[in-house]
mmCIF file of C-alpha atoms in Angstrom:
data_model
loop_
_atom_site.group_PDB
_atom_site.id
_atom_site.type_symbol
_atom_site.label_atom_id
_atom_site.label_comp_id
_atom_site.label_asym_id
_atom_site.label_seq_id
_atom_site.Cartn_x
_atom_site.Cartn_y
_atom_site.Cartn_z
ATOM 1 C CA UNK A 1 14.348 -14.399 -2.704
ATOM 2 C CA UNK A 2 18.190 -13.452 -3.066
ATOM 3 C CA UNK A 3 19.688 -10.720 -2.004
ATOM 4 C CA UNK A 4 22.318 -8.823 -3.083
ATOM 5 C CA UNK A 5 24.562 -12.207 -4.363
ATOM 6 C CA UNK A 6 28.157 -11.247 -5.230
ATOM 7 C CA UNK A 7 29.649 -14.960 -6.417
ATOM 8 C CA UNK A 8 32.925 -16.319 -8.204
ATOM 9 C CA UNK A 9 33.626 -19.557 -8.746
ATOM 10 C CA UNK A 10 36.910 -20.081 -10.455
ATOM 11 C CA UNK A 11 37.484 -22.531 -13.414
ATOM 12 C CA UNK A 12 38.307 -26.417 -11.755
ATOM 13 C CA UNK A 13 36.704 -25.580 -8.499
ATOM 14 C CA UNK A 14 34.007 -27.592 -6.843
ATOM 15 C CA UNK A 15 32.119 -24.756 -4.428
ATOM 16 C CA UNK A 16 29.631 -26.138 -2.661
ATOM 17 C CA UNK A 17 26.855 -24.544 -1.231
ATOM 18 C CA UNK A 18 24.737 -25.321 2.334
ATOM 19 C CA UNK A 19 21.749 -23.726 4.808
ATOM 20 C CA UNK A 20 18.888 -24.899 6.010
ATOM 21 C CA UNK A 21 15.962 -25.188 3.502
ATOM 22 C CA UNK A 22 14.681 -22.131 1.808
ATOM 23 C CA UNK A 23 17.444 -20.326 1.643
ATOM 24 C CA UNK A 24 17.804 -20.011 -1.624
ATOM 25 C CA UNK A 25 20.365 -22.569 -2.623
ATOM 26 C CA UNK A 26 18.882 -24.079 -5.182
ATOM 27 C CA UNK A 27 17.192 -20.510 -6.577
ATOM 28 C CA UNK A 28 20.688 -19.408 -6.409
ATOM 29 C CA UNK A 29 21.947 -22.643 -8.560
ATOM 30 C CA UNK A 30 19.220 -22.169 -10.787
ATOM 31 C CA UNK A 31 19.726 -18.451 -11.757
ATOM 32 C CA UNK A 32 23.061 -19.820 -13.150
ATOM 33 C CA UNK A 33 21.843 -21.684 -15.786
ATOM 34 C CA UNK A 34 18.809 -19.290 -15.855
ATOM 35 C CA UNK A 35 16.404 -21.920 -15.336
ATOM 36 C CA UNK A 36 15.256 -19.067 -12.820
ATOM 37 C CA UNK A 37 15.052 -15.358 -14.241
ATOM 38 C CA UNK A 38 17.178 -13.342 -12.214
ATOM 39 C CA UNK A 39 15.424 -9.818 -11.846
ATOM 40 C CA UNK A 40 18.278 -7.767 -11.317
ATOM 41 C CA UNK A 41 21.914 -8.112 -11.772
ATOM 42 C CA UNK A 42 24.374 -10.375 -14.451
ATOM 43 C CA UNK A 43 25.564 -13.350 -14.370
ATOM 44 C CA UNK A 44 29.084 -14.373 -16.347
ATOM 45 C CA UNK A 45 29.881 -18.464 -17.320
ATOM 46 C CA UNK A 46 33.011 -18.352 -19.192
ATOM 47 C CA UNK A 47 33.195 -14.443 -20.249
ATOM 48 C CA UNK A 48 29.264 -14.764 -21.391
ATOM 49 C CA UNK A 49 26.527 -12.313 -19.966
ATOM 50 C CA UNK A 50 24.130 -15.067 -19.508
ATOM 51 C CA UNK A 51 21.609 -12.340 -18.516
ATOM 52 C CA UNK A 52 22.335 -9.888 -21.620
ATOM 53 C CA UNK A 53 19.761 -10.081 -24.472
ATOM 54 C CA UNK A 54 21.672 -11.053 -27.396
ATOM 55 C CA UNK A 55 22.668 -13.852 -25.957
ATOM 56 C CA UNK A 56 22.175 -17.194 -27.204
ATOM 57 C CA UNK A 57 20.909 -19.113 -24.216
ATOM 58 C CA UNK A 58 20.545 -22.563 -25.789
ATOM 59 C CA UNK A 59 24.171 -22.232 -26.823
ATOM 60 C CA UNK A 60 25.564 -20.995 -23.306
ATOM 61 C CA UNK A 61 23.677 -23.983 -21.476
ATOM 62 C CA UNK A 62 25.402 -26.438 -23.601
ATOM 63 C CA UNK A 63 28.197 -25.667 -21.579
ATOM 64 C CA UNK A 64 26.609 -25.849 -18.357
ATOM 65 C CA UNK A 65 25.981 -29.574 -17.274
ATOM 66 C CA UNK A 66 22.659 -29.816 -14.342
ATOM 67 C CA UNK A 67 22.131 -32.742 -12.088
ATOM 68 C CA UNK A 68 18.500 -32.501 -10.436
ATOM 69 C CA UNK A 69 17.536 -34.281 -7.164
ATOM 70 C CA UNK A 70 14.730 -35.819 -9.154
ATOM 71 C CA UNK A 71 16.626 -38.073 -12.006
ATOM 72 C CA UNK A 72 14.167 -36.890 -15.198
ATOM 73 C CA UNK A 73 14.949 -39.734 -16.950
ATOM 74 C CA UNK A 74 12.848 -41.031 -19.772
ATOM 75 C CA UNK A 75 11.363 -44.250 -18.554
ATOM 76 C CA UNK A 76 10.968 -45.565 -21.817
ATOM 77 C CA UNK A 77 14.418 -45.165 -23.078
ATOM 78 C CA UNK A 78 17.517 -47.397 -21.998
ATOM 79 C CA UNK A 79 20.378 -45.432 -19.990
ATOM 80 C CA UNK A 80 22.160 -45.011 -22.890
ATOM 81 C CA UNK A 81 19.594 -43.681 -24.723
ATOM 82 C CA UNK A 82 18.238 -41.136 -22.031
ATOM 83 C CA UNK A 83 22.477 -40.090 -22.314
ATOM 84 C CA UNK A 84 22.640 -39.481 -26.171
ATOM 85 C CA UNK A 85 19.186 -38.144 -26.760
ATOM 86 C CA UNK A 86 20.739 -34.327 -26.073
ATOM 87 C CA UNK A 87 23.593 -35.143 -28.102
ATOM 88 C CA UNK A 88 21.615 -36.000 -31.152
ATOM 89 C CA UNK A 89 18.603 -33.443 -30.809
ATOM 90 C CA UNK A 90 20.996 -30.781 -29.456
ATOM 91 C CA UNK A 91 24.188 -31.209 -30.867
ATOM 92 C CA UNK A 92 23.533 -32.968 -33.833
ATOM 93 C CA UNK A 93 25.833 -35.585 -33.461
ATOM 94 C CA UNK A 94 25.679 -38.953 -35.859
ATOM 95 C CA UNK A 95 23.868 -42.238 -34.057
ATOM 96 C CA UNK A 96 27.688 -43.467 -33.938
ATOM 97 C CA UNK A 97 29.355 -40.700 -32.354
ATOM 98 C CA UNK A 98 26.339 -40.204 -30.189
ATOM 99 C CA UNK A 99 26.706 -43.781 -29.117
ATOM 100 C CA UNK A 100 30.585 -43.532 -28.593
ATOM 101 C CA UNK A 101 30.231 -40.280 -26.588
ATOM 102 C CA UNK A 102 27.269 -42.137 -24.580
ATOM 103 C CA UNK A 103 28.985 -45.128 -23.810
ATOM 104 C CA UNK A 104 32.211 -42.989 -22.935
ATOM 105 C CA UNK A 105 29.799 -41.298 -19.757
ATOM 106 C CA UNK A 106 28.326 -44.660 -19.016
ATOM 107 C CA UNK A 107 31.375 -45.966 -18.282
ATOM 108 C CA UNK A 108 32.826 -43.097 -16.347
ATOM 109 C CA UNK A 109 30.217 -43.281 -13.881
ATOM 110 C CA UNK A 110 30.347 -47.481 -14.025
ATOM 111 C CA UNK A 111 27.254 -48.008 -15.798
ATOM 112 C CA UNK A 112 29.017 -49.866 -19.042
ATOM 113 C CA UNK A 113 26.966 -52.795 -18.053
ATOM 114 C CA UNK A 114 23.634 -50.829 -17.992
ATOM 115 C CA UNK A 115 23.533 -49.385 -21.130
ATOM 116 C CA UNK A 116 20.384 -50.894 -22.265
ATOM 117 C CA UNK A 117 18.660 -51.025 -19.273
ATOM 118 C CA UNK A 118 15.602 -48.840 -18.369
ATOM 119 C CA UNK A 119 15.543 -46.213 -15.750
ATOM 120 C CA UNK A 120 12.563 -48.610 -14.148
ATOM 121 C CA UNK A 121 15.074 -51.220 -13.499
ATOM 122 C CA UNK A 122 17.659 -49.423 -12.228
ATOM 123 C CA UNK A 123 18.047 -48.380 -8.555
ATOM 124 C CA UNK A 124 18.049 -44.654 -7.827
ATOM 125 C CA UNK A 125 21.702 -44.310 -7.301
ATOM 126 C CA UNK A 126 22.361 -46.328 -11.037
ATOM 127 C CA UNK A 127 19.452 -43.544 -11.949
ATOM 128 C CA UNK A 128 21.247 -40.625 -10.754
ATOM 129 C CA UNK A 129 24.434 -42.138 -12.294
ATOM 130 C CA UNK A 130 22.789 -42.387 -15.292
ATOM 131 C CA UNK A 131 22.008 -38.264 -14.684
ATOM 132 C CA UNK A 132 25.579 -37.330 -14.367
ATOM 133 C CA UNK A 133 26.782 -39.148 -17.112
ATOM 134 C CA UNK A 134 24.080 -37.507 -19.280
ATOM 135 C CA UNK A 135 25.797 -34.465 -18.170
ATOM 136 C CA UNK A 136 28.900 -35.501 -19.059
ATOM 137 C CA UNK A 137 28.285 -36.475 -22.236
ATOM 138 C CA UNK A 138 28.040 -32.902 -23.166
ATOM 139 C CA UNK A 139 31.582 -32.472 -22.568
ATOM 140 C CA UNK A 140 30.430 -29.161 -20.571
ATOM 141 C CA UNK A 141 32.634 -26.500 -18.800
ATOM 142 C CA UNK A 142 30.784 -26.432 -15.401
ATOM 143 C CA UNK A 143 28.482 -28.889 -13.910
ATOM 144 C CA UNK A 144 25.701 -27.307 -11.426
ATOM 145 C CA UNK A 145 24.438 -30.347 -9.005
ATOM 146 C CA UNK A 146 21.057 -29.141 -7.153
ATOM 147 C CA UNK A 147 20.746 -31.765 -4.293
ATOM 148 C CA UNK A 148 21.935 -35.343 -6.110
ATOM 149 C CA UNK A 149 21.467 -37.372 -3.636
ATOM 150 C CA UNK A 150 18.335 -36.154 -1.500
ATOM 151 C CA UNK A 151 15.492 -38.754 -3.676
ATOM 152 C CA UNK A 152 18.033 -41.737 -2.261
ATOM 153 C CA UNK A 153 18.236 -43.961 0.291
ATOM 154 C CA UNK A 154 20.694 -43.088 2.349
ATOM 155 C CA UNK A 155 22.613 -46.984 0.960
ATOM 156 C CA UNK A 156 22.616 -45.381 -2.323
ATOM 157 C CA UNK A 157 23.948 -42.106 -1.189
ATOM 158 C CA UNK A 158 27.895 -43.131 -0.932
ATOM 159 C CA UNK A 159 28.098 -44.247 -4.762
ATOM 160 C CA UNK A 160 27.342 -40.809 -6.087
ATOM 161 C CA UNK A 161 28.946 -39.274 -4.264
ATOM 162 C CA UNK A 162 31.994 -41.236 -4.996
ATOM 163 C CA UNK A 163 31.191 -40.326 -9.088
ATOM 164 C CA UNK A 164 31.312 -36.557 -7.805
ATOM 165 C CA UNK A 165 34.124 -37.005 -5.582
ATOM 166 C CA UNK A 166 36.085 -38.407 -8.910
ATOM 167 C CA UNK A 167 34.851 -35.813 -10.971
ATOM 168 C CA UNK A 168 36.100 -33.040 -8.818
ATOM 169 C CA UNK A 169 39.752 -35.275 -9.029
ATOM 170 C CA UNK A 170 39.668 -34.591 -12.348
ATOM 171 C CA UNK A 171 39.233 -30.863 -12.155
ATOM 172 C CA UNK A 172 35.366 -30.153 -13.266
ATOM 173 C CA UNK A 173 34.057 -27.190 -12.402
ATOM 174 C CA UNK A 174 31.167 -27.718 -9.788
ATOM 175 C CA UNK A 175 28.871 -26.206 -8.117
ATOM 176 C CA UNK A 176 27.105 -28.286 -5.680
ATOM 177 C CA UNK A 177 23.862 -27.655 -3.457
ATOM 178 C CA UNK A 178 23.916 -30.548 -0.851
ATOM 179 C CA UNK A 179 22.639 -31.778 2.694
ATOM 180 C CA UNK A 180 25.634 -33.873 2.206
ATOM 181 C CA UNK A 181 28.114 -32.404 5.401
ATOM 182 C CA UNK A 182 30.827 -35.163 4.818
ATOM 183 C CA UNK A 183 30.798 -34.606 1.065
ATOM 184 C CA UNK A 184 31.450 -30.437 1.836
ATOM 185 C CA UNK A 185 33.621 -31.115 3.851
ATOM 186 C CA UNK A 186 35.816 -33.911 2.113
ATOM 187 C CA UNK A 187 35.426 -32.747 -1.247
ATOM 188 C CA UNK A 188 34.514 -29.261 -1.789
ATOM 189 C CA UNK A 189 37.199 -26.449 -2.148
ATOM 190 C CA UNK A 190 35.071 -23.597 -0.985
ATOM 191 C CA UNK A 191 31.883 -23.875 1.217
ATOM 192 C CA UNK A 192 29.415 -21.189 1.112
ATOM 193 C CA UNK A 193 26.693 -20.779 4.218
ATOM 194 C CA UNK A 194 23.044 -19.297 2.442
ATOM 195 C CA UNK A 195 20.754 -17.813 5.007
ATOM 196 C CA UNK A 196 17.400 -16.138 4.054
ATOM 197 C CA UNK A 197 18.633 -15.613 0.566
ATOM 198 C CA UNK A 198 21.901 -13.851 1.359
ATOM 199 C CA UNK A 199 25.452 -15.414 1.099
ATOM 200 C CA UNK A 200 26.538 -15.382 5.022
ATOM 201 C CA UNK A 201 29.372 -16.927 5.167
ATOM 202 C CA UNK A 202 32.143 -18.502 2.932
ATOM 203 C CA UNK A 203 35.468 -20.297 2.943
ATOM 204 C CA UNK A 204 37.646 -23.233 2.816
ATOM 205 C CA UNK A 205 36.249 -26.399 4.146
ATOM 206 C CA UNK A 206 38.406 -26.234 6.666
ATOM 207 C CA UNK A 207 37.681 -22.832 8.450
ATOM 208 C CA UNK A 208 33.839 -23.293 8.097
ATOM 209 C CA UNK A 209 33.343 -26.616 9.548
ATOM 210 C CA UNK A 210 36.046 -25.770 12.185
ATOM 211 C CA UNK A 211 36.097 -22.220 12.992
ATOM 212 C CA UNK A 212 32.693 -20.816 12.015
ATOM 213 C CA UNK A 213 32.861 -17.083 11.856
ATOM 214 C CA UNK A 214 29.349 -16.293 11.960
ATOM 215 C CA UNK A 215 26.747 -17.555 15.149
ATOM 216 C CA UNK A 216 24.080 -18.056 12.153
ATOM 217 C CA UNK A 217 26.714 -20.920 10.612
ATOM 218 C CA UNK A 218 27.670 -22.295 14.226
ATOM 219 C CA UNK A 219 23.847 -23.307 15.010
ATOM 220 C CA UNK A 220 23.319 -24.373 11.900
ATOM 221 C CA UNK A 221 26.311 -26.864 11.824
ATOM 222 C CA UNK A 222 25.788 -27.470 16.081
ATOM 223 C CA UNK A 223 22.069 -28.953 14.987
ATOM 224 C CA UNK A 224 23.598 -30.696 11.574
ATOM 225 C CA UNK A 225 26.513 -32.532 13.488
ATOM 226 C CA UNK A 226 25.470 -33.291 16.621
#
């Protein structure tokens, strides 16, 4: 359960968010994209009250790109399929620009030679590559990443992260729940600490892996990184 979450992330940040598990990282990840029903309080993407009633959800989430630690491909689609199916069914695009816009992701995560290749004979790092880029695809305004690289072997870890790692280059908007220390601490812009479904701790890379405020964050990181 959260408690009392008071959260900004600004526009071209990559925050990424850490704690041991059950926390509430990922129930805090998913309330954004309210794939989990908040039961008190708003949440903003953009200038949108995701959480107000007129809203129109399906429109807001177009926006919002999501990553899951399991791939959820369709096994009997190629890559490129899996990537355009949500741009045909959701945004209506033409086969053609579908295909373009498809291809486009494919390549950005270096899958152009995969593109009609099944998920079953991919490995899970070309899987989860094959996740991001369907993200992409959608051209959205913030991607949400809920543990990418936990289903891998740890071989297949480094060339996801290196996609996310050029994304964040580039200036998308991320929000990233990750075992990954190396990655936070490389990578991220802001680091947040969950505890027991509370926010206990934030700040730059930098001052939370070095100079821990809080003796909650210093065990937590002691046990991590040592």
């Amino acid at each position: 359960m959260l408690k009392g979450i008071d959260l900004q992330v600004q526009a071209r940040e990559a925050l990424t968010i850490i704690g041991p598990s059950g926390s509430g990282k990922s129930t805090l990840l998913r309330c954004l994209n309210r794939l989990e029903e908040p039961d008190a309080g708003s949440i903003h993407v953009d200038g949108v009250d995701l959480t107000a009633p007129k809203t129109d959800l399906n429109r807001v989430r177009r926006d919002i790109g999501m990553v899951f630690q399991s791939f959820n491909l369709y096994p009997h689609m190629t890559a490129l399929g899996n990537v355009t199916l949500a741009l045909r069914r959701v945004l209506h695009l033409s086969r053609h620009e579908a295909e373009e816009r498809g291809r486009a992701a494919l390549e950005e995560v270096g899958l152009d030679d995969k593109l009609a290749v099944h998920p079953g004979q991919l490995s899970g790092g070309q899987q989860q590559r094959v996740g991001i880029a369907r993200a992409l695809a959608m051209q959205p305004k913030l991607i949400l990443f809920d543990e990418p690289t936990s289903a891998l072997d740890p071989e297949l870890v480094g060339e996801v992260l290196e996609v996310m790692r050029r994304l964040r280059e580039q200036g998308m908007t991320m929000v990233v729940v990750s075992h990954e220390m190396g990655f936070a601490r490389d990578a991220a812009d802001r680091v947040i600490f969950m505890n027991q479904g509370v926010i206990v701790e934030e700040g730059p890379p930098s001052q939370l892996f070095g100079a821990p405020k809080h003796q909650r964050t210093r065990d937590f990181l002691r046990r991590l990184l040592h």
